[in-house]
Amino acid sequence: MEPHTNRCAVVGIAVMLGWAALTGCSSDESPSSPASSAASVVKSGASDLASAASSAAASAVTAAASSAEAAASSALEDVKGGLDAKSDVTLGNVAVGSNNKAEVPVTVTNHDSKSRSYTIVVNFKDQSGNLLDVAVLEVADVAAGKTAHATAKSNRDLTGTVTAEVSNALRY
Protein backbone atom coordinates (compact mmCIF):
# COMPACT_ATOMS: atom_id res chain seq x y z
CA MET A 1 0.00 0.00 0.00
CA GLU A 2 1.24 3.43 -0.92
CA PRO A 3 1.78 5.86 2.00
CA HIS A 4 -0.68 8.74 2.46
CA THR A 5 0.58 11.88 0.69
CA ASN A 6 0.25 15.20 2.51
CA ARG A 7 1.88 18.16 0.79
CA CYS A 8 1.13 20.72 3.48
CA ALA A 9 2.31 20.44 7.03
CA VAL A 10 1.18 23.85 8.27
CA VAL A 11 -1.64 26.14 7.28
CA GLY A 12 -0.44 29.72 7.59
CA ILE A 13 -2.20 33.04 7.43
CA ALA A 14 -0.14 36.05 6.45
CA VAL A 15 -1.29 39.62 6.53
CA MET A 16 0.85 41.88 4.36
CA LEU A 17 0.02 45.40 3.23
CA GLY A 18 -3.58 45.02 4.35
CA TRP A 19 -4.25 41.91 2.27
CA ALA A 20 -4.66 38.43 3.66
CA ALA A 21 -3.30 35.32 1.99
CA LEU A 22 -3.61 31.63 2.78
CA THR A 23 -0.72 29.32 2.01
CA GLY A 24 -1.74 26.60 -0.40
CA CYS A 25 -2.19 23.01 0.75
CA SER A 26 -3.07 19.85 -1.05
CA SER A 27 -3.70 16.36 0.14
CA ASP A 28 -5.10 13.07 -1.05
CA GLU A 29 -7.85 13.49 1.53
CA SER A 30 -10.48 16.23 1.92
CA PRO A 31 -9.24 19.36 3.70
CA SER A 32 -9.06 19.22 7.46
CA SER A 33 -11.43 21.31 9.53
CA PRO A 34 -8.76 23.80 10.72
CA ALA A 35 -7.60 24.38 7.14
CA SER A 36 -11.18 24.95 5.96
CA SER A 37 -11.84 27.34 8.84
CA ALA A 38 -8.64 29.28 8.14
CA ALA A 39 -9.53 29.57 4.46
CA SER A 40 -12.99 30.83 5.38
CA VAL A 41 -11.54 33.46 7.74
CA VAL A 42 -9.08 34.66 5.11
CA LYS A 43 -11.78 34.83 2.44
CA SER A 44 -14.06 36.81 4.76
CA GLY A 45 -11.23 39.14 5.81
CA ALA A 46 -10.22 39.80 2.20
CA SER A 47 -13.83 40.59 1.33
CA ASP A 48 -14.07 43.02 4.27
CA LEU A 49 -10.80 44.70 3.25
CA ALA A 50 -11.97 45.06 -0.35
CA SER A 51 -15.24 46.64 0.82
CA ALA A 52 -13.38 49.04 3.11
CA ALA A 53 -10.95 50.00 0.32
CA SER A 54 -13.85 50.62 -2.06
CA SER A 55 -15.62 52.84 0.51
CA ALA A 56 -12.42 54.78 1.20
CA ALA A 57 -11.84 55.36 -2.52
CA ALA A 58 -15.43 56.55 -2.99
CA SER A 59 -15.04 58.94 -0.03
CA ALA A 60 -11.81 60.35 -1.47
CA VAL A 61 -13.45 60.97 -4.85
CA THR A 62 -16.44 62.64 -3.19
CA ALA A 63 -14.18 64.86 -1.08
CA ALA A 64 -12.10 65.89 -4.09
CA ALA A 65 -15.20 66.64 -6.16
CA SER A 66 -16.68 68.70 -3.31
CA SER A 67 -13.46 70.69 -3.07
CA ALA A 68 -13.51 71.34 -6.82
CA GLU A 69 -17.16 72.40 -6.62
CA ALA A 70 -16.32 74.89 -3.86
CA ALA A 71 -13.51 76.36 -5.95
CA ALA A 72 -15.87 76.72 -8.92
CA SER A 73 -18.47 78.49 -6.78
CA SER A 74 -15.80 80.87 -5.57
CA ALA A 75 -14.76 81.65 -9.15
CA LEU A 76 -18.37 82.44 -10.09
CA GLU A 77 -18.76 84.75 -7.09
CA ASP A 78 -15.85 86.83 -8.42
CA VAL A 79 -17.79 87.62 -11.62
CA LYS A 80 -19.50 90.98 -11.19
CA GLY A 81 -22.64 91.68 -13.21
CA GLY A 82 -22.64 88.28 -14.92
CA LEU A 83 -25.72 87.00 -16.74
CA ASP A 84 -26.73 83.37 -17.17
CA ALA A 85 -25.22 82.17 -20.45
CA LYS A 86 -25.58 78.37 -20.35
CA SER A 87 -27.46 78.51 -23.64
CA ASP A 88 -24.40 80.14 -25.27
CA VAL A 89 -22.18 77.15 -24.43
CA THR A 90 -22.03 73.68 -26.01
CA LEU A 91 -19.68 70.80 -25.27
CA GLY A 92 -18.16 68.23 -27.59
CA ASN A 93 -17.20 64.65 -26.74
CA VAL A 94 -15.06 63.94 -23.70
CA ALA A 95 -11.72 62.23 -24.25
CA VAL A 96 -9.38 60.92 -21.58
CA GLY A 97 -5.82 61.42 -22.77
CA SER A 98 -2.72 59.37 -22.11
CA ASN A 99 -2.08 61.64 -19.11
CA ASN A 100 -5.44 60.44 -17.62
CA LYS A 101 -6.89 63.95 -17.73
CA ALA A 102 -10.33 64.32 -19.26
CA GLU A 103 -10.72 67.01 -21.91
CA VAL A 104 -13.83 68.34 -23.60
CA PRO A 105 -14.06 70.88 -26.44
CA VAL A 106 -16.13 73.95 -25.52
CA THR A 107 -17.87 76.18 -28.05
CA VAL A 108 -19.08 79.61 -26.93
CA THR A 109 -21.38 81.67 -29.14
CA ASN A 110 -21.88 85.30 -28.15
CA HIS A 111 -25.47 86.22 -29.05
CA ASP A 112 -25.06 89.72 -27.65
CA SER A 113 -24.41 92.91 -29.65
CA LYS A 114 -21.21 93.65 -27.68
CA SER A 115 -18.00 91.72 -27.07
CA ARG A 116 -18.38 89.55 -23.93
CA SER A 117 -16.27 87.31 -21.71
CA TYR A 118 -17.46 84.05 -20.17
CA THR A 119 -16.78 82.05 -17.02
CA ILE A 120 -17.89 78.46 -17.54
CA VAL A 121 -18.12 75.62 -15.01
CA VAL A 122 -17.88 72.11 -16.46
CA ASN A 123 -18.73 69.04 -14.36
CA PHE A 124 -17.02 65.75 -15.20
CA LYS A 125 -19.07 62.71 -14.16
CA ASP A 126 -18.83 58.93 -14.27
CA GLN A 127 -21.33 56.59 -15.96
CA SER A 128 -23.57 56.62 -12.88
CA GLY A 129 -23.73 60.41 -12.82
CA ASN A 130 -21.41 60.79 -9.82
CA LEU A 131 -19.37 63.99 -9.83
CA LEU A 132 -15.67 63.25 -10.38
CA ASP A 133 -14.18 66.70 -10.97
CA VAL A 134 -15.04 70.29 -11.84
CA ALA A 135 -13.22 72.62 -14.21
CA VAL A 136 -13.61 76.38 -14.46
CA LEU A 137 -12.86 77.89 -17.83
CA GLU A 138 -12.46 81.55 -18.75
CA VAL A 139 -13.15 82.56 -22.36
CA ALA A 140 -12.34 86.24 -22.80
CA ASP A 141 -13.45 88.78 -25.37
CA VAL A 142 -15.77 86.82 -27.66
CA ALA A 143 -16.77 89.32 -30.34
CA ALA A 144 -20.46 90.16 -30.85
CA GLY A 145 -22.21 87.48 -32.89
CA LYS A 146 -19.02 85.35 -33.05
CA THR A 147 -18.01 81.93 -31.80
CA ALA A 148 -14.95 81.01 -29.73
CA HIS A 149 -13.46 77.59 -29.02
CA ALA A 150 -11.67 76.39 -25.90
CA THR A 151 -10.98 73.17 -24.03
CA ALA A 152 -12.02 72.30 -20.48
CA LYS A 153 -9.59 69.93 -18.73
CA SER A 154 -10.02 67.93 -15.55
CA ASN A 155 -7.72 68.73 -12.66
CA ARG A 156 -7.54 65.11 -11.50
CA ASP A 157 -6.68 61.87 -13.23
CA LEU A 158 -9.92 60.30 -14.48
CA THR A 159 -10.39 56.86 -16.01
CA GLY A 160 -13.24 54.91 -17.52
CA THR A 161 -16.23 56.47 -19.20
CA VAL A 162 -16.38 60.17 -18.34
CA THR A 163 -19.15 62.57 -19.35
CA ALA A 164 -19.25 66.36 -19.10
CA GLU A 165 -21.98 68.94 -18.60
CA VAL A 166 -22.11 72.70 -18.31
CA SER A 167 -22.99 73.31 -14.68
CA ASN A 168 -22.98 77.08 -14.97
CA ALA A 169 -21.94 79.79 -17.40
CA LEU A 170 -21.87 83.54 -16.88
CA ARG A 171 -21.49 86.21 -19.55
CA TYR A 172 -20.14 89.62 -18.58
PDB file of C-alpha atoms in Angstrom:
ATOM      1  CA  MET A   1       0.000   0.000   0.000  1.00  0.00           C
ATOM      2  CA  GLU A   2       1.244   3.434  -0.920  1.00  0.00           C
ATOM      3  CA  PRO A   3       1.777   5.856   1.995  1.00  0.00           C
ATOM      4  CA  HIS A   4      -0.684   8.744   2.459  1.00  0.00           C
ATOM      5  CA  THR A   5       0.578  11.880   0.689  1.00  0.00           C
ATOM      6  CA  ASN A   6       0.247  15.202   2.512  1.00  0.00           C
ATOM      7  CA  ARG A   7       1.876  18.159   0.785  1.00  0.00           C
ATOM      8  CA  CYS A   8       1.129  20.723   3.475  1.00  0.00           C
ATOM      9  CA  ALA A   9       2.310  20.443   7.027  1.00  0.00           C
ATOM     10  CA  VAL A  10       1.176  23.849   8.271  1.00  0.00           C
ATOM     11  CA  VAL A  11      -1.638  26.144   7.283  1.00  0.00           C
ATOM     12  CA  GLY A  12      -0.445  29.718   7.586  1.00  0.00           C
ATOM     13  CA  ILE A  13      -2.196  33.042   7.429  1.00  0.00           C
ATOM     14  CA  ALA A  14      -0.136  36.054   6.453  1.00  0.00           C
ATOM     15  CA  VAL A  15      -1.288  39.622   6.530  1.00  0.00           C
ATOM     16  CA  MET A  16       0.846  41.882   4.358  1.00  0.00           C
ATOM     17  CA  LEU A  17       0.018  45.398   3.232  1.00  0.00           C
ATOM     18  CA  GLY A  18      -3.583  45.024   4.345  1.00  0.00           C
ATOM     19  CA  TRP A  19      -4.250  41.908   2.267  1.00  0.00           C
ATOM     20  CA  ALA A  20      -4.663  38.431   3.661  1.00  0.00           C
ATOM     21  CA  ALA A  21      -3.295  35.324   1.995  1.00  0.00           C
ATOM     22  CA  LEU A  22      -3.614  31.630   2.782  1.00  0.00           C
ATOM     23  CA  THR A  23      -0.724  29.320   2.013  1.00  0.00           C
ATOM     24  CA  GLY A  24      -1.744  26.602  -0.404  1.00  0.00           C
ATOM     25  CA  CYS A  25      -2.189  23.015   0.746  1.00  0.00           C
ATOM     26  CA  SER A  26      -3.073  19.846  -1.047  1.00  0.00           C
ATOM     27  CA  SER A  27      -3.697  16.357   0.142  1.00  0.00           C
ATOM     28  CA  ASP A  28      -5.095  13.065  -1.052  1.00  0.00           C
ATOM     29  CA  GLU A  29      -7.852  13.490   1.528  1.00  0.00           C
ATOM     30  CA  SER A  30     -10.476  16.228   1.916  1.00  0.00           C
ATOM     31  CA  PRO A  31      -9.241  19.362   3.700  1.00  0.00           C
ATOM     32  CA  SER A  32      -9.063  19.220   7.456  1.00  0.00           C
ATOM     33  CA  SER A  33     -11.434  21.310   9.532  1.00  0.00           C
ATOM     34  CA  PRO A  34      -8.755  23.799  10.720  1.00  0.00           C
ATOM     35  CA  ALA A  35      -7.598  24.382   7.144  1.00  0.00           C
ATOM     36  CA  SER A  36     -11.179  24.954   5.961  1.00  0.00           C
ATOM     37  CA  SER A  37     -11.835  27.344   8.838  1.00  0.00           C
ATOM     38  CA  ALA A  38      -8.645  29.276   8.140  1.00  0.00           C
ATOM     39  CA  ALA A  39      -9.526  29.566   4.460  1.00  0.00           C
ATOM     40  CA  SER A  40     -12.989  30.828   5.385  1.00  0.00           C
ATOM     41  CA  VAL A  41     -11.545  33.456   7.737  1.00  0.00           C
ATOM     42  CA  VAL A  42      -9.083  34.655   5.109  1.00  0.00           C
ATOM     43  CA  LYS A  43     -11.777  34.835   2.437  1.00  0.00           C
ATOM     44  CA  SER A  44     -14.057  36.809   4.758  1.00  0.00           C
ATOM     45  CA  GLY A  45     -11.228  39.143   5.809  1.00  0.00           C
ATOM     46  CA  ALA A  46     -10.224  39.797   2.205  1.00  0.00           C
ATOM     47  CA  SER A  47     -13.828  40.595   1.332  1.00  0.00           C
ATOM     48  CA  ASP A  48     -14.073  43.019   4.269  1.00  0.00           C
ATOM     49  CA  LEU A  49     -10.804  44.701   3.255  1.00  0.00           C
ATOM     50  CA  ALA A  50     -11.974  45.061  -0.346  1.00  0.00           C
ATOM     51  CA  SER A  51     -15.242  46.643   0.825  1.00  0.00           C
ATOM     52  CA  ALA A  52     -13.378  49.042   3.113  1.00  0.00           C
ATOM     53  CA  ALA A  53     -10.955  50.001   0.325  1.00  0.00           C
ATOM     54  CA  SER A  54     -13.855  50.623  -2.057  1.00  0.00           C
ATOM     55  CA  SER A  55     -15.620  52.837   0.508  1.00  0.00           C
ATOM     56  CA  ALA A  56     -12.417  54.778   1.198  1.00  0.00           C
ATOM     57  CA  ALA A  57     -11.842  55.357  -2.524  1.00  0.00           C
ATOM     58  CA  ALA A  58     -15.435  56.555  -2.992  1.00  0.00           C
ATOM     59  CA  SER A  59     -15.041  58.938  -0.033  1.00  0.00           C
ATOM     60  CA  ALA A  60     -11.813  60.351  -1.472  1.00  0.00           C
ATOM     61  CA  VAL A  61     -13.453  60.965  -4.854  1.00  0.00           C
ATOM     62  CA  THR A  62     -16.443  62.638  -3.186  1.00  0.00           C
ATOM     63  CA  ALA A  63     -14.179  64.862  -1.084  1.00  0.00           C
ATOM     64  CA  ALA A  64     -12.096  65.895  -4.094  1.00  0.00           C
ATOM     65  CA  ALA A  65     -15.200  66.639  -6.165  1.00  0.00           C
ATOM     66  CA  SER A  66     -16.680  68.696  -3.312  1.00  0.00           C
ATOM     67  CA  SER A  67     -13.463  70.693  -3.074  1.00  0.00           C
ATOM     68  CA  ALA A  68     -13.508  71.344  -6.824  1.00  0.00           C
ATOM     69  CA  GLU A  69     -17.162  72.405  -6.618  1.00  0.00           C
ATOM     70  CA  ALA A  70     -16.322  74.891  -3.855  1.00  0.00           C
ATOM     71  CA  ALA A  71     -13.510  76.364  -5.952  1.00  0.00           C
ATOM     72  CA  ALA A  72     -15.870  76.723  -8.922  1.00  0.00           C
ATOM     73  CA  SER A  73     -18.474  78.494  -6.783  1.00  0.00           C
ATOM     74  CA  SER A  74     -15.800  80.871  -5.568  1.00  0.00           C
ATOM     75  CA  ALA A  75     -14.759  81.650  -9.154  1.00  0.00           C
ATOM     76  CA  LEU A  76     -18.366  82.444 -10.088  1.00  0.00           C
ATOM     77  CA  GLU A  77     -18.760  84.754  -7.092  1.00  0.00           C
ATOM     78  CA  ASP A  78     -15.849  86.825  -8.422  1.00  0.00           C
ATOM     79  CA  VAL A  79     -17.790  87.619 -11.621  1.00  0.00           C
ATOM     80  CA  LYS A  80     -19.499  90.980 -11.190  1.00  0.00           C
ATOM     81  CA  GLY A  81     -22.644  91.682 -13.213  1.00  0.00           C
ATOM     82  CA  GLY A  82     -22.643  88.278 -14.924  1.00  0.00           C
ATOM     83  CA  LEU A  83     -25.718  87.000 -16.739  1.00  0.00           C
ATOM     84  CA  ASP A  84     -26.727  83.372 -17.169  1.00  0.00           C
ATOM     85  CA  ALA A  85     -25.221  82.167 -20.445  1.00  0.00           C
ATOM     86  CA  LYS A  86     -25.581  78.370 -20.351  1.00  0.00           C
ATOM     87  CA  SER A  87     -27.465  78.509 -23.640  1.00  0.00           C
ATOM     88  CA  ASP A  88     -24.403  80.136 -25.270  1.00  0.00           C
ATOM     89  CA  VAL A  89     -22.178  77.148 -24.435  1.00  0.00           C
ATOM     90  CA  THR A  90     -22.029  73.676 -26.005  1.00  0.00           C
ATOM     91  CA  LEU A  91     -19.683  70.796 -25.267  1.00  0.00           C
ATOM     92  CA  GLY A  92     -18.164  68.231 -27.591  1.00  0.00           C
ATOM     93  CA  ASN A  93     -17.197  64.655 -26.743  1.00  0.00           C
ATOM     94  CA  VAL A  94     -15.064  63.936 -23.696  1.00  0.00           C
ATOM     95  CA  ALA A  95     -11.718  62.231 -24.252  1.00  0.00           C
ATOM     96  CA  VAL A  96      -9.378  60.916 -21.585  1.00  0.00           C
ATOM     97  CA  GLY A  97      -5.816  61.423 -22.774  1.00  0.00           C
ATOM     98  CA  SER A  98      -2.716  59.367 -22.113  1.00  0.00           C
ATOM     99  CA  ASN A  99      -2.083  61.645 -19.112  1.00  0.00           C
ATOM    100  CA  ASN A 100      -5.439  60.436 -17.615  1.00  0.00           C
ATOM    101  CA  LYS A 101      -6.890  63.955 -17.732  1.00  0.00           C
ATOM    102  CA  ALA A 102     -10.335  64.324 -19.256  1.00  0.00           C
ATOM    103  CA  GLU A 103     -10.719  67.013 -21.907  1.00  0.00           C
ATOM    104  CA  VAL A 104     -13.827  68.336 -23.603  1.00  0.00           C
ATOM    105  CA  PRO A 105     -14.064  70.883 -26.436  1.00  0.00           C
ATOM    106  CA  VAL A 106     -16.126  73.948 -25.521  1.00  0.00           C
ATOM    107  CA  THR A 107     -17.875  76.184 -28.052  1.00  0.00           C
ATOM    108  CA  VAL A 108     -19.083  79.610 -26.933  1.00  0.00           C
ATOM    109  CA  THR A 109     -21.379  81.674 -29.137  1.00  0.00           C
ATOM    110  CA  ASN A 110     -21.876  85.299 -28.146  1.00  0.00           C
ATOM    111  CA  HIS A 111     -25.466  86.215 -29.048  1.00  0.00           C
ATOM    112  CA  ASP A 112     -25.064  89.720 -27.653  1.00  0.00           C
ATOM    113  CA  SER A 113     -24.408  92.908 -29.651  1.00  0.00           C
ATOM    114  CA  LYS A 114     -21.209  93.649 -27.682  1.00  0.00           C
ATOM    115  CA  SER A 115     -18.004  91.722 -27.067  1.00  0.00           C
ATOM    116  CA  ARG A 116     -18.380  89.550 -23.931  1.00  0.00           C
ATOM    117  CA  SER A 117     -16.269  87.310 -21.708  1.00  0.00           C
ATOM    118  CA  TYR A 118     -17.463  84.046 -20.169  1.00  0.00           C
ATOM    119  CA  THR A 119     -16.784  82.050 -17.015  1.00  0.00           C
ATOM    120  CA  ILE A 120     -17.889  78.456 -17.544  1.00  0.00           C
ATOM    121  CA  VAL A 121     -18.120  75.621 -15.014  1.00  0.00           C
ATOM    122  CA  VAL A 122     -17.878  72.113 -16.464  1.00  0.00           C
ATOM    123  CA  ASN A 123     -18.726  69.041 -14.362  1.00  0.00           C
ATOM    124  CA  PHE A 124     -17.019  65.751 -15.195  1.00  0.00           C
ATOM    125  CA  LYS A 125     -19.071  62.706 -14.157  1.00  0.00           C
ATOM    126  CA  ASP A 126     -18.835  58.932 -14.268  1.00  0.00           C
ATOM    127  CA  GLN A 127     -21.331  56.586 -15.963  1.00  0.00           C
ATOM    128  CA  SER A 128     -23.568  56.625 -12.885  1.00  0.00           C
ATOM    129  CA  GLY A 129     -23.734  60.415 -12.815  1.00  0.00           C
ATOM    130  CA  ASN A 130     -21.410  60.788  -9.822  1.00  0.00           C
ATOM    131  CA  LEU A 131     -19.372  63.987  -9.829  1.00  0.00           C
ATOM    132  CA  LEU A 132     -15.667  63.253 -10.377  1.00  0.00           C
ATOM    133  CA  ASP A 133     -14.175  66.700 -10.973  1.00  0.00           C
ATOM    134  CA  VAL A 134     -15.044  70.295 -11.838  1.00  0.00           C
ATOM    135  CA  ALA A 135     -13.218  72.622 -14.214  1.00  0.00           C
ATOM    136  CA  VAL A 136     -13.610  76.385 -14.456  1.00  0.00           C
ATOM    137  CA  LEU A 137     -12.863  77.885 -17.831  1.00  0.00           C
ATOM    138  CA  GLU A 138     -12.457  81.552 -18.749  1.00  0.00           C
ATOM    139  CA  VAL A 139     -13.146  82.565 -22.356  1.00  0.00           C
ATOM    140  CA  ALA A 140     -12.338  86.238 -22.799  1.00  0.00           C
ATOM    141  CA  ASP A 141     -13.451  88.780 -25.375  1.00  0.00           C
ATOM    142  CA  VAL A 142     -15.774  86.823 -27.656  1.00  0.00           C
ATOM    143  CA  ALA A 143     -16.775  89.317 -30.340  1.00  0.00           C
ATOM    144  CA  ALA A 144     -20.457  90.164 -30.848  1.00  0.00           C
ATOM    145  CA  GLY A 145     -22.211  87.481 -32.889  1.00  0.00           C
ATOM    146  CA  LYS A 146     -19.025  85.355 -33.046  1.00  0.00           C
ATOM    147  CA  THR A 147     -18.008  81.930 -31.796  1.00  0.00           C
ATOM    148  CA  ALA A 148     -14.946  81.008 -29.729  1.00  0.00           C
ATOM    149  CA  HIS A 149     -13.459  77.586 -29.022  1.00  0.00           C
ATOM    150  CA  ALA A 150     -11.674  76.394 -25.897  1.00  0.00           C
ATOM    151  CA  THR A 151     -10.982  73.166 -24.026  1.00  0.00           C
ATOM    152  CA  ALA A 152     -12.022  72.301 -20.477  1.00  0.00           C
ATOM    153  CA  LYS A 153      -9.594  69.931 -18.729  1.00  0.00           C
ATOM    154  CA  SER A 154     -10.025  67.930 -15.554  1.00  0.00           C
ATOM    155  CA  ASN A 155      -7.721  68.734 -12.660  1.00  0.00           C
ATOM    156  CA  ARG A 156      -7.538  65.112 -11.499  1.00  0.00           C
ATOM    157  CA  ASP A 157      -6.680  61.872 -13.232  1.00  0.00           C
ATOM    158  CA  LEU A 158      -9.922  60.296 -14.482  1.00  0.00           C
ATOM    159  CA  THR A 159     -10.388  56.859 -16.014  1.00  0.00           C
ATOM    160  CA  GLY A 160     -13.242  54.913 -17.516  1.00  0.00           C
ATOM    161  CA  THR A 161     -16.232  56.468 -19.202  1.00  0.00           C
ATOM    162  CA  VAL A 162     -16.379  60.165 -18.340  1.00  0.00           C
ATOM    163  CA  THR A 163     -19.147  62.570 -19.347  1.00  0.00           C
ATOM    164  CA  ALA A 164     -19.254  66.364 -19.103  1.00  0.00           C
ATOM    165  CA  GLU A 165     -21.980  68.939 -18.595  1.00  0.00           C
ATOM    166  CA  VAL A 166     -22.112  72.705 -18.306  1.00  0.00           C
ATOM    167  CA  SER A 167     -22.992  73.313 -14.682  1.00  0.00           C
ATOM    168  CA  ASN A 168     -22.979  77.083 -14.967  1.00  0.00           C
ATOM    169  CA  ALA A 169     -21.937  79.794 -17.404  1.00  0.00           C
ATOM    170  CA  LEU A 170     -21.867  83.544 -16.880  1.00  0.00           C
ATOM    171  CA  ARG A 171     -21.487  86.211 -19.548  1.00  0.00           C
ATOM    172  CA  TYR A 172     -20.141  89.618 -18.577  1.00  0.00           C
TER     173      TYR A 172
END
